XYZ file of C-alpha atoms in Angstrom:
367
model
C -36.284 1.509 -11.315
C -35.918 3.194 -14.697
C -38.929 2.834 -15.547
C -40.618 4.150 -12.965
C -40.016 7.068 -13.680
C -42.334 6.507 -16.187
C -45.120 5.467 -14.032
C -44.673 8.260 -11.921
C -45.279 10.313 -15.036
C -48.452 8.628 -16.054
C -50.021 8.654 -12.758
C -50.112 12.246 -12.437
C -51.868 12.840 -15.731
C -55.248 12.997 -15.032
C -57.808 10.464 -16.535
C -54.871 7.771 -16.982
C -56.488 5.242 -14.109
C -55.578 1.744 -13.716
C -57.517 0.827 -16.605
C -55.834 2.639 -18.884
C -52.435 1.748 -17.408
C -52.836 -1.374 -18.144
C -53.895 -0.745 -21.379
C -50.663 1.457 -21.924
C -48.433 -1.581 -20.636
C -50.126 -4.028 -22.321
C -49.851 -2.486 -25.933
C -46.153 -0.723 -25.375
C -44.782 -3.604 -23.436
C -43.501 -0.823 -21.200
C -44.402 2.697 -20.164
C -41.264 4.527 -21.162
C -42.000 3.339 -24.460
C -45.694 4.335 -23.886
C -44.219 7.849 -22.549
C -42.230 8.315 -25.891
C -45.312 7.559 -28.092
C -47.501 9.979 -30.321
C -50.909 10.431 -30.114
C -51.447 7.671 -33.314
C -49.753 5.007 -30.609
C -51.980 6.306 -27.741
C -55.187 5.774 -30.187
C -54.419 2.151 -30.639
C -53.886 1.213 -26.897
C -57.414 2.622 -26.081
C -56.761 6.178 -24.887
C -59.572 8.775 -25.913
C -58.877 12.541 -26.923
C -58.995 13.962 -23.801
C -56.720 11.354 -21.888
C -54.248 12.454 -25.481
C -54.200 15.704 -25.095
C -53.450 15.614 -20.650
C -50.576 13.201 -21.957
C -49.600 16.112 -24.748
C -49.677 18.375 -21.511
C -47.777 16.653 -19.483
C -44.913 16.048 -21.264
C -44.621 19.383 -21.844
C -45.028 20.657 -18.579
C -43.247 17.965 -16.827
C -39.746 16.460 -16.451
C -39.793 12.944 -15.688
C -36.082 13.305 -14.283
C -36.196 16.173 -12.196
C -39.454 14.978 -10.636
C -38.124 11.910 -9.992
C -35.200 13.557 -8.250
C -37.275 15.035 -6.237
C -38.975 12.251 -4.838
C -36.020 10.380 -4.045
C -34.790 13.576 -2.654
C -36.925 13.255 -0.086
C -36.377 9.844 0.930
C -39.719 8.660 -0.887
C -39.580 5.136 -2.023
C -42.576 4.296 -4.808
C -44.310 0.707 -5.495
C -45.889 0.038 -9.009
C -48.179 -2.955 -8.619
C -45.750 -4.947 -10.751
C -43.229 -5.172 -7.707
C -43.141 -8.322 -5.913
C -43.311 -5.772 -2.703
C -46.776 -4.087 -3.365
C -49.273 -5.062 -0.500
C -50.995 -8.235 -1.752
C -54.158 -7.641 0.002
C -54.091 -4.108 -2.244
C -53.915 -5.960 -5.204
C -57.533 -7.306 -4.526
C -59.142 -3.667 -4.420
C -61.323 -2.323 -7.125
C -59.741 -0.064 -8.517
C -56.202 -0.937 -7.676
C -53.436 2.269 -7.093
C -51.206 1.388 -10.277
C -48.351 3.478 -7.944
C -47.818 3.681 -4.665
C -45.801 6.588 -2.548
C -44.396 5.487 1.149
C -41.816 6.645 3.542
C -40.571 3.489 6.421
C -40.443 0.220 6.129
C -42.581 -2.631 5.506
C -42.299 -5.623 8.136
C -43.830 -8.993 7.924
C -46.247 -7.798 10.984
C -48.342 -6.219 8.184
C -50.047 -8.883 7.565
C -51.754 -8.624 10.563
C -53.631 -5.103 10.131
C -56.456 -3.929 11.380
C -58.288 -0.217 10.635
C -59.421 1.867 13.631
C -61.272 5.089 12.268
C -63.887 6.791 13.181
C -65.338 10.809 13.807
C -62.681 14.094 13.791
C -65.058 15.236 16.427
C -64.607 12.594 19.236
C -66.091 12.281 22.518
C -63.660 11.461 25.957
C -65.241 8.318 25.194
C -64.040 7.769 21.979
C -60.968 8.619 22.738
C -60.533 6.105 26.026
C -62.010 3.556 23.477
C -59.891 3.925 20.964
C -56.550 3.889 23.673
C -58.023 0.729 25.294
C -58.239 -1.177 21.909
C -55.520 0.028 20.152
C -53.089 -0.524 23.268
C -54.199 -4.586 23.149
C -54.271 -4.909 19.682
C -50.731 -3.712 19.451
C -49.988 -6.279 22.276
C -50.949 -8.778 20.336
C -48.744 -7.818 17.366
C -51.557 -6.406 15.134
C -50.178 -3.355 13.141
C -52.654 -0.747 12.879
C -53.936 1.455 10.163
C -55.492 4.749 9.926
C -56.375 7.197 7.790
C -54.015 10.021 9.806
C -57.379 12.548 10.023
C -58.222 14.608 13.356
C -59.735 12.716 16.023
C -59.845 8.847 16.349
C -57.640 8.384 13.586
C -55.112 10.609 14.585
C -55.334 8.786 18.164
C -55.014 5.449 16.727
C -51.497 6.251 15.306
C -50.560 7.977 18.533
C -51.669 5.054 20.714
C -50.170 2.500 18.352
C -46.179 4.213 18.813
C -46.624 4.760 22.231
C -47.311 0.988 22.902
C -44.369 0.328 20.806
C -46.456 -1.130 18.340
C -46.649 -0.493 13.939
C -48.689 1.679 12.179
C -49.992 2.718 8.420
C -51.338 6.195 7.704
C -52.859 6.632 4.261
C -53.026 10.086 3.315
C -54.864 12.080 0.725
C -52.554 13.883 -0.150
C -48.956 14.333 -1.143
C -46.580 12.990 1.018
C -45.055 16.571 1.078
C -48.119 18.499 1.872
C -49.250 16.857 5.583
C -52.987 17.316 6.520
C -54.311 18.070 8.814
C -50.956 20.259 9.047
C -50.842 19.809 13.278
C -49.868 15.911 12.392
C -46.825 16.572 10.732
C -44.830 15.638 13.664
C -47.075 12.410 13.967
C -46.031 12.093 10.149
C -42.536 12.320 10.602
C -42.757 9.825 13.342
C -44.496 6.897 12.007
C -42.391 7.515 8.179
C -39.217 7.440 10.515
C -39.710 4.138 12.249
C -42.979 4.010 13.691
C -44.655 2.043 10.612
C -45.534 3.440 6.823
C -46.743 6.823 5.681
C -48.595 5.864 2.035
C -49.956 7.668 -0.128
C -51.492 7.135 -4.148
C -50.786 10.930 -4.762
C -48.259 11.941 -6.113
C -45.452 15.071 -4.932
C -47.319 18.637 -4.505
C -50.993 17.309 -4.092
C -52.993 19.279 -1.500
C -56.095 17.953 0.217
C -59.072 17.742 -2.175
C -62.371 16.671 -0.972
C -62.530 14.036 -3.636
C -58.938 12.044 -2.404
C -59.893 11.368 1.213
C -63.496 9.108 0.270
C -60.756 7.372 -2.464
C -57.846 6.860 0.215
C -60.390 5.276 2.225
C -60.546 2.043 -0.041
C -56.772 1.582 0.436
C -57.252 1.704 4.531
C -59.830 -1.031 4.764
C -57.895 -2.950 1.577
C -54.696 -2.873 3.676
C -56.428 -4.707 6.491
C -58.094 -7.799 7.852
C -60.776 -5.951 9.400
C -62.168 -2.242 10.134
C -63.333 -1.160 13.695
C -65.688 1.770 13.475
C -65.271 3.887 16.499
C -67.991 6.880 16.854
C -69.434 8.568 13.532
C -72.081 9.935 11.998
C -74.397 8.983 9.716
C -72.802 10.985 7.180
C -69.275 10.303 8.103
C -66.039 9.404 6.211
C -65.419 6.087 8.368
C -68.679 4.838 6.764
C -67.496 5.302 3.666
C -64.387 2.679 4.788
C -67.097 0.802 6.196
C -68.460 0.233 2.633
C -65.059 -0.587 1.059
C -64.783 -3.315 3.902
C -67.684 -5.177 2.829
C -67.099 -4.515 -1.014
C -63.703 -5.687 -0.477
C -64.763 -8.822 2.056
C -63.472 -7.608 4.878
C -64.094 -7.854 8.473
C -66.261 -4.724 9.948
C -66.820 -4.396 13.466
C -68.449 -1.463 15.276
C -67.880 0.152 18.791
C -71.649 0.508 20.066
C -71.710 4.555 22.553
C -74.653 6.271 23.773
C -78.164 6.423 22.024
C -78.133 10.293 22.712
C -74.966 10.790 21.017
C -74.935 11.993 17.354
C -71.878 10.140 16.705
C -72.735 6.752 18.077
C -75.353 6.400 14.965
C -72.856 5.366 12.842
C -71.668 2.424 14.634
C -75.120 1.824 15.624
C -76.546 1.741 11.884
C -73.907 -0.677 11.211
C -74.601 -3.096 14.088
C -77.922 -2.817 12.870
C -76.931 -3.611 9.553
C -74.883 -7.340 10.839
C -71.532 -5.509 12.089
C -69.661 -7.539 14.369
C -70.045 -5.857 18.154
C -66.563 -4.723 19.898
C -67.147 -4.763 23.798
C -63.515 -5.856 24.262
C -60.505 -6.804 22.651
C -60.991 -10.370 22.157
C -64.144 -9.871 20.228
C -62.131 -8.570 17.191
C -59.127 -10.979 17.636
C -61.301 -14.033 17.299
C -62.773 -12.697 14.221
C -59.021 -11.964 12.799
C -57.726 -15.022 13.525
C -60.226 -16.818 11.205
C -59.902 -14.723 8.368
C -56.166 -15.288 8.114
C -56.299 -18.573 8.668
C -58.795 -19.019 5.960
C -56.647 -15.933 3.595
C -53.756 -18.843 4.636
C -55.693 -22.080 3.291
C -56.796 -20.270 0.039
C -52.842 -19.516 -0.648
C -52.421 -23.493 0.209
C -55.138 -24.544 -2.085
C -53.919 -21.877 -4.825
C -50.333 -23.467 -4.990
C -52.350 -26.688 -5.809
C -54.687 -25.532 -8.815
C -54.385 -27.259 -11.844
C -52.733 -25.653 -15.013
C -54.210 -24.394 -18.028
C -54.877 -27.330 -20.540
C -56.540 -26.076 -23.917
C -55.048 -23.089 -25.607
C -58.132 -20.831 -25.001
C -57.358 -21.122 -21.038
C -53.227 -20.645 -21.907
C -54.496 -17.542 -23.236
C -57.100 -16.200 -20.242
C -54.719 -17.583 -17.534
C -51.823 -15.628 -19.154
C -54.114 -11.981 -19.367
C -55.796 -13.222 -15.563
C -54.585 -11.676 -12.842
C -55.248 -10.888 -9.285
C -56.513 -7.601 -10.432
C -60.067 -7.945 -11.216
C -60.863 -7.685 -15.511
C -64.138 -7.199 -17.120
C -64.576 -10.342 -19.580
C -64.473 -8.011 -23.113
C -61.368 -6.933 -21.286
C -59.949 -10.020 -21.191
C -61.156 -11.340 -24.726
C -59.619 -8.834 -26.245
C -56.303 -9.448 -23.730
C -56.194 -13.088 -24.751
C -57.660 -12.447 -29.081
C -60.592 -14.762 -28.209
C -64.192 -14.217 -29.022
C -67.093 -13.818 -26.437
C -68.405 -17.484 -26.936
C -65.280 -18.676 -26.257
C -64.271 -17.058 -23.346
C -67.926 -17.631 -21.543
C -67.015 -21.246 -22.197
C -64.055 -21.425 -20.957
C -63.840 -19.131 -17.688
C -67.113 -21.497 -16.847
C -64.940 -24.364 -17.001
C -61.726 -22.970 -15.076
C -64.537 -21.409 -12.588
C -65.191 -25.195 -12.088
C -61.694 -26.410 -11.703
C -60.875 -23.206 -9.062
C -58.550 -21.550 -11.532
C -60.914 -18.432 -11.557
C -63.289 -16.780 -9.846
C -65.716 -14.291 -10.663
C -66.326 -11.375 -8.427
C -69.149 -9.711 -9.964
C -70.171 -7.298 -12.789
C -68.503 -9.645 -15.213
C -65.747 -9.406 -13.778
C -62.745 -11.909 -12.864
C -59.803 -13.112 -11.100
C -57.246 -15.135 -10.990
C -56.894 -17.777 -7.882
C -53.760 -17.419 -5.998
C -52.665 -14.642 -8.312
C -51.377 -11.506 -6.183
């Protein structure tokens, strides 16, 4: 926990991403010692002038004590994605939230999510909808998450407590600064028992149009599946909708009237090979698959052969569930280009590795 505080420091400097975390660790061993450096130090793990000088900034505008005070002041418990406790299916998002902010308690129910967005502007329809399938889903021990916005969203978390169910609201903002600021009762309700209030922002950070779009990759990454109920063609749940399918996920769509401007969003994405939601059991039989296959890869991944040469002692040792751009991980493992094409093929053969695109790997089974 001591050095968290250190994270905590480095993720509010802006331009220091997961990237560059990384980077940080790798080079400093730890980010205290990163913290503590001088711009010379900075240099040689791969920061640029700018990211220098917002570190320069920082530490003189910030105390890493008192701040951390603060959070734990206000019963704010923080995950950096080297704890054994950060959400595994997180770890597999672009992009992945180097810290994590959350008020409640995690339960082993989590693994069974599911994301129910959809329009601020809802119809009576949307809203009897969005009861009906949250109030089953919750019966059938699915923990749901949302992004804790106006309208479907905010109904989804309602719906979810009052069936005595869990649920996960990922905000945009601060956990200190609520929005919208009518759900700060629903806030206080789902941090205090009801589920997990998350957030990657850190203490003080008020809604920007930028976060919400960003939060949304941590909603569908969360879960097994997202249900689009009612939006437009222009709305935020369709921007979840496009995390689901970068990240793999499940996306199913509530189909609503063809005069209604917010049915085209769930009608674009039926069009587009979205599973159809006409009851309940339509999404469950869907879930049920993917975590039984999520459950055989784990199987298969605790049977993988180990590293034989010294070039794949190397790559397996910088590999991890996080995905890493192959110059990234020749310079991680001091191997040259040829030989790192070589060997990823060959541990892409065995199942030690797999490549998710853009050059870019993983590690099987790592989390």
């Amino acid at each position: 926990m001591h050095d968290v505080k250190y994270w905590l420091a480095f993720s509010r400097v802006k331009g220091i991403g997961p990237a560059r975390f990384q980077s940080l660790q790798r080079y400093f061993g730890n980010l205290e010692e990163a913290w503590r450096a001088d711009e010379k130090g900075w240099r040689a793990a791969g920061l640029d002038s700018r990211c220098c000088q917002a570190v320069r900034e920082a530490q003189k505008m910030g105390d890493v004590e008192a701040y951390w005070e603060r959070v734990q002041a206000r019963g704010i418990k923080v995950l950096t994605w080297d704890c054994p406790e950060y959400p595994s299916r997180l770890r597999e998002v672009h992009q992945v939230a180097p810290v994590l902010y959350y008020q409640g308690e995690w339960a082993a129910a989590d693994e069974w999510s599911l994301a129910i967005v959809g329009t601020r502007r809802m119809s009576d329809y949307g809203r009897q909808v969005t009861q009906e399938l949250v109030s089953e889903l919750v019966g059938q021990g699915i923990t749901i998450v949302s992004g804790l916005a106006r309208g479907i969203d905010g109904v989804a978390h309602k719906t979810a407590i009052a069936a005595g169910g869990r649920t996960i609201a990922v905000m945009g903002t601060g956990l200190d600064r609520v929005y919208p600021y009518e759900h700060r009762g629903l806030a206080s309700r789902i941090g205090g028992g009801g589920g997990v209030l998350l957030s990657e922002y850190g203490l003080d950070t008020e809604p920007d149009a930028y976060h919400f779009p960003q939060r949304n990759r941590l909603i569908s990454g969360l879960s097994l599946g997202v249900v689009v109920i009612e939006a437009g063609e222009r709305s935020g749940a369709l921007i979840t909708a496009d995390f689901a399918l970068e990240q793999d996920r499940e996306l199913f769509a509530v189909p609503g009237s063809i005069f209604s401007g917010v049915s085209r969003g769930p009608h674009k994405l039926l069009q587009n090979g979205a599973k159809l939601v006409t009851k309940v059991s339509d999404i469950l039989e869907e879930i049920e698959v993917a975590m039984t296959t999520q459950k055989v890869a784990q199987t298969v991944a605790r049977q993988l052969p180990l590293p034989e040469s010294a070039a794949e002692v190397a790559l397996w040792q910088a590999l991890t569930g996080r995905p890493q751009h192959i110059d990234q991980l020749g310079r991680a493992a001091g191997l040259s280009t040829a030989v790192v094409n070589s060997t990823l093929t060959l541990m892409e053969l065995k199942g030690m590795v797999r490549q998710i695109g853009g050059m870019k790997y993983i590690r099987v089974g790592a989390k």
